[in-house]
């Protein structure tokens, strides 16, 4: 199967990936917030789904700095939460990436290598 770089894809993790985040800006003003814990449920070059127990403010535009590792390299994504959904254990956020093409390409590369390293079940189960 050929990969078409103009098409978006979403990689769903079977086990959510650990991440940390902080609020970098609120309503266009810099903020120095504490780090929060979260997990990433899925990711694409253009954004990700973040789950945390924290109820983030959404009434004014917020920019998050999200730190995570797909394999070995720590990545830092700047993103804007576009939607919020309450869950039984916290909140889900759809975060749109504000990063450049260089980080998007690094994410794609890391995901490809992550998918290749995943152990395959010999019985196809």
PDB file of C-alpha atoms in Angstrom:
ATOM      1  CA  UNK A   1       0.000   0.000   0.000  1.00  0.00           C
ATOM      2  CA  UNK A   2       1.401   3.396  -0.980  1.00  0.00           C
ATOM      3  CA  UNK A   3       1.335   6.277   1.461  1.00  0.00           C
ATOM      4  CA  UNK A   4      -0.106   9.476   0.039  1.00  0.00           C
ATOM      5  CA  UNK A   5       1.300  12.442   2.006  1.00  0.00           C
ATOM      6  CA  UNK A   6      -1.656  14.652   1.073  1.00  0.00           C
ATOM      7  CA  UNK A   7      -4.110  12.312   2.803  1.00  0.00           C
ATOM      8  CA  UNK A   8      -4.524  12.502   6.541  1.00  0.00           C
ATOM      9  CA  UNK A   9      -4.507   9.356   8.660  1.00  0.00           C
ATOM     10  CA  UNK A  10      -5.070   8.646  12.330  1.00  0.00           C
ATOM     11  CA  UNK A  11      -3.087   6.066  14.298  1.00  0.00           C
ATOM     12  CA  UNK A  12      -5.099   4.576  17.183  1.00  0.00           C
ATOM     13  CA  UNK A  13      -2.969   3.156  20.001  1.00  0.00           C
ATOM     14  CA  UNK A  14      -4.045  -0.201  21.433  1.00  0.00           C
ATOM     15  CA  UNK A  15      -2.594   0.969  24.762  1.00  0.00           C
ATOM     16  CA  UNK A  16      -2.882   4.728  25.302  1.00  0.00           C
ATOM     17  CA  UNK A  17       0.461   6.557  25.241  1.00  0.00           C
ATOM     18  CA  UNK A  18       1.547   8.509  28.310  1.00  0.00           C
ATOM     19  CA  UNK A  19       2.002  12.259  27.909  1.00  0.00           C
ATOM     20  CA  UNK A  20       2.337  15.419  29.929  1.00  0.00           C
ATOM     21  CA  UNK A  21       1.060  18.851  29.037  1.00  0.00           C
ATOM     22  CA  UNK A  22       0.910  22.429  30.199  1.00  0.00           C
ATOM     23  CA  UNK A  23      -1.036  25.504  29.160  1.00  0.00           C
ATOM     24  CA  UNK A  24       1.296  27.755  27.150  1.00  0.00           C
ATOM     25  CA  UNK A  25      -1.212  30.487  26.247  1.00  0.00           C
ATOM     26  CA  UNK A  26      -4.701  31.540  27.246  1.00  0.00           C
ATOM     27  CA  UNK A  27      -6.539  34.166  25.187  1.00  0.00           C
ATOM     28  CA  UNK A  28      -3.258  35.040  23.433  1.00  0.00           C
ATOM     29  CA  UNK A  29      -1.371  35.733  26.681  1.00  0.00           C
ATOM     30  CA  UNK A  30       1.562  33.550  27.834  1.00  0.00           C
ATOM     31  CA  UNK A  31       0.782  31.318  30.821  1.00  0.00           C
ATOM     32  CA  UNK A  32       3.164  29.425  33.077  1.00  0.00           C
ATOM     33  CA  UNK A  33       1.054  26.470  34.250  1.00  0.00           C
ATOM     34  CA  UNK A  34       1.973  23.288  36.067  1.00  0.00           C
ATOM     35  CA  UNK A  35       2.428  20.048  34.115  1.00  0.00           C
ATOM     36  CA  UNK A  36      -0.620  17.823  33.882  1.00  0.00           C
ATOM     37  CA  UNK A  37      -0.717  14.090  33.212  1.00  0.00           C
ATOM     38  CA  UNK A  38      -2.604  12.681  30.253  1.00  0.00           C
ATOM     39  CA  UNK A  39      -2.718   9.859  27.748  1.00  0.00           C
ATOM     40  CA  UNK A  40      -2.921  10.040  23.977  1.00  0.00           C
ATOM     41  CA  UNK A  41      -5.590   7.769  22.473  1.00  0.00           C
ATOM     42  CA  UNK A  42      -4.831   8.483  18.821  1.00  0.00           C
ATOM     43  CA  UNK A  43      -2.614  10.764  16.774  1.00  0.00           C
ATOM     44  CA  UNK A  44      -2.194  12.087  13.254  1.00  0.00           C
ATOM     45  CA  UNK A  45       0.183  14.630  11.763  1.00  0.00           C
ATOM     46  CA  UNK A  46      -2.535  17.261  12.214  1.00  0.00           C
ATOM     47  CA  UNK A  47      -3.567  16.533  15.807  1.00  0.00           C
ATOM     48  CA  UNK A  48      -4.378  14.068  18.562  1.00  0.00           C
ATOM     49  CA  UNK A  49      -6.954  12.944  21.112  1.00  0.00           C
ATOM     50  CA  UNK A  50      -5.815  13.705  24.649  1.00  0.00           C
ATOM     51  CA  UNK A  51      -7.462  12.260  27.772  1.00  0.00           C
ATOM     52  CA  UNK A  52      -6.898  13.705  31.245  1.00  0.00           C
ATOM     53  CA  UNK A  53      -8.714  14.055  34.557  1.00  0.00           C
ATOM     54  CA  UNK A  54      -8.281  17.853  34.329  1.00  0.00           C
ATOM     55  CA  UNK A  55     -11.123  20.095  33.174  1.00  0.00           C
ATOM     56  CA  UNK A  56      -9.367  22.631  30.964  1.00  0.00           C
ATOM     57  CA  UNK A  57     -10.869  26.065  30.306  1.00  0.00           C
ATOM     58  CA  UNK A  58     -12.332  26.305  26.809  1.00  0.00           C
ATOM     59  CA  UNK A  59     -14.250  29.611  26.936  1.00  0.00           C
ATOM     60  CA  UNK A  60     -11.188  31.477  25.576  1.00  0.00           C
ATOM     61  CA  UNK A  61      -8.610  30.117  23.106  1.00  0.00           C
ATOM     62  CA  UNK A  62      -5.998  27.931  24.835  1.00  0.00           C
ATOM     63  CA  UNK A  63      -2.676  26.662  23.478  1.00  0.00           C
ATOM     64  CA  UNK A  64      -1.191  23.523  25.035  1.00  0.00           C
ATOM     65  CA  UNK A  65       2.368  22.220  24.990  1.00  0.00           C
ATOM     66  CA  UNK A  66       2.185  18.401  24.927  1.00  0.00           C
ATOM     67  CA  UNK A  67       5.262  16.229  25.573  1.00  0.00           C
ATOM     68  CA  UNK A  68       5.290  12.548  24.574  1.00  0.00           C
ATOM     69  CA  UNK A  69       7.381   9.715  23.152  1.00  0.00           C
ATOM     70  CA  UNK A  70       6.141   7.407  20.421  1.00  0.00           C
ATOM     71  CA  UNK A  71       9.304   5.303  20.501  1.00  0.00           C
ATOM     72  CA  UNK A  72      12.492   6.819  21.938  1.00  0.00           C
ATOM     73  CA  UNK A  73      12.540  10.457  20.864  1.00  0.00           C
ATOM     74  CA  UNK A  74      10.647  12.981  23.002  1.00  0.00           C
ATOM     75  CA  UNK A  75       8.347  15.121  20.881  1.00  0.00           C
ATOM     76  CA  UNK A  76       6.817  18.479  21.782  1.00  0.00           C
ATOM     77  CA  UNK A  77       3.561  19.403  20.108  1.00  0.00           C
ATOM     78  CA  UNK A  78       1.875  22.790  20.405  1.00  0.00           C
ATOM     79  CA  UNK A  79      -1.845  22.455  19.930  1.00  0.00           C
ATOM     80  CA  UNK A  80      -5.236  24.050  20.351  1.00  0.00           C
ATOM     81  CA  UNK A  81      -8.093  22.066  21.914  1.00  0.00           C
ATOM     82  CA  UNK A  82     -10.970  22.156  19.416  1.00  0.00           C
ATOM     83  CA  UNK A  83     -13.512  20.129  21.381  1.00  0.00           C
ATOM     84  CA  UNK A  84     -14.015  18.679  24.863  1.00  0.00           C
ATOM     85  CA  UNK A  85     -16.051  15.646  25.939  1.00  0.00           C
ATOM     86  CA  UNK A  86     -16.692  14.535  29.515  1.00  0.00           C
ATOM     87  CA  UNK A  87     -16.037  10.839  30.191  1.00  0.00           C
ATOM     88  CA  UNK A  88     -16.557   8.638  33.259  1.00  0.00           C
ATOM     89  CA  UNK A  89     -12.943   9.195  34.360  1.00  0.00           C
ATOM     90  CA  UNK A  90     -12.211  12.711  33.101  1.00  0.00           C
ATOM     91  CA  UNK A  91     -12.178  14.596  29.818  1.00  0.00           C
ATOM     92  CA  UNK A  92     -11.258  13.933  26.196  1.00  0.00           C
ATOM     93  CA  UNK A  93      -9.885  16.742  24.045  1.00  0.00           C
ATOM     94  CA  UNK A  94      -9.472  16.915  20.306  1.00  0.00           C
ATOM     95  CA  UNK A  95      -6.261  18.902  19.831  1.00  0.00           C
ATOM     96  CA  UNK A  96      -5.326  20.491  16.502  1.00  0.00           C
ATOM     97  CA  UNK A  97      -1.559  20.681  15.962  1.00  0.00           C
ATOM     98  CA  UNK A  98      -0.053  24.124  15.462  1.00  0.00           C
ATOM     99  CA  UNK A  99       3.355  22.706  14.550  1.00  0.00           C
ATOM    100  CA  UNK A 100       5.183  22.892  11.266  1.00  0.00           C
ATOM    101  CA  UNK A 101       5.699  20.239   8.624  1.00  0.00           C
ATOM    102  CA  UNK A 102       9.023  19.178  10.175  1.00  0.00           C
ATOM    103  CA  UNK A 103       7.325  17.913  13.351  1.00  0.00           C
ATOM    104  CA  UNK A 104       4.480  16.397  11.328  1.00  0.00           C
ATOM    105  CA  UNK A 105       7.035  14.407   9.304  1.00  0.00           C
ATOM    106  CA  UNK A 106       8.802  13.289  12.517  1.00  0.00           C
ATOM    107  CA  UNK A 107       5.474  12.043  13.890  1.00  0.00           C
ATOM    108  CA  UNK A 108       4.789  10.068  10.686  1.00  0.00           C
ATOM    109  CA  UNK A 109       8.319   8.574  10.790  1.00  0.00           C
ATOM    110  CA  UNK A 110       8.006   7.621  14.472  1.00  0.00           C
ATOM    111  CA  UNK A 111       4.573   6.032  13.888  1.00  0.00           C
ATOM    112  CA  UNK A 112       5.844   3.990  10.933  1.00  0.00           C
ATOM    113  CA  UNK A 113       8.776   2.664  12.968  1.00  0.00           C
ATOM    114  CA  UNK A 114       6.515   2.057  15.994  1.00  0.00           C
ATOM    115  CA  UNK A 115       4.082   0.043  13.853  1.00  0.00           C
ATOM    116  CA  UNK A 116       6.934  -2.023  12.344  1.00  0.00           C
ATOM    117  CA  UNK A 117       8.374  -2.871  15.778  1.00  0.00           C
ATOM    118  CA  UNK A 118       5.062  -4.019  17.228  1.00  0.00           C
ATOM    119  CA  UNK A 119       5.199  -7.782  17.781  1.00  0.00           C
ATOM    120  CA  UNK A 120       2.952  -9.636  15.407  1.00  0.00           C
ATOM    121  CA  UNK A 121       0.833 -12.509  16.670  1.00  0.00           C
ATOM    122  CA  UNK A 122       2.081 -15.670  14.895  1.00  0.00           C
ATOM    123  CA  UNK A 123      -1.395 -17.198  14.844  1.00  0.00           C
ATOM    124  CA  UNK A 124      -3.027 -14.070  13.391  1.00  0.00           C
ATOM    125  CA  UNK A 125      -5.293 -13.666  16.406  1.00  0.00           C
TER     126      UNK A 125
END
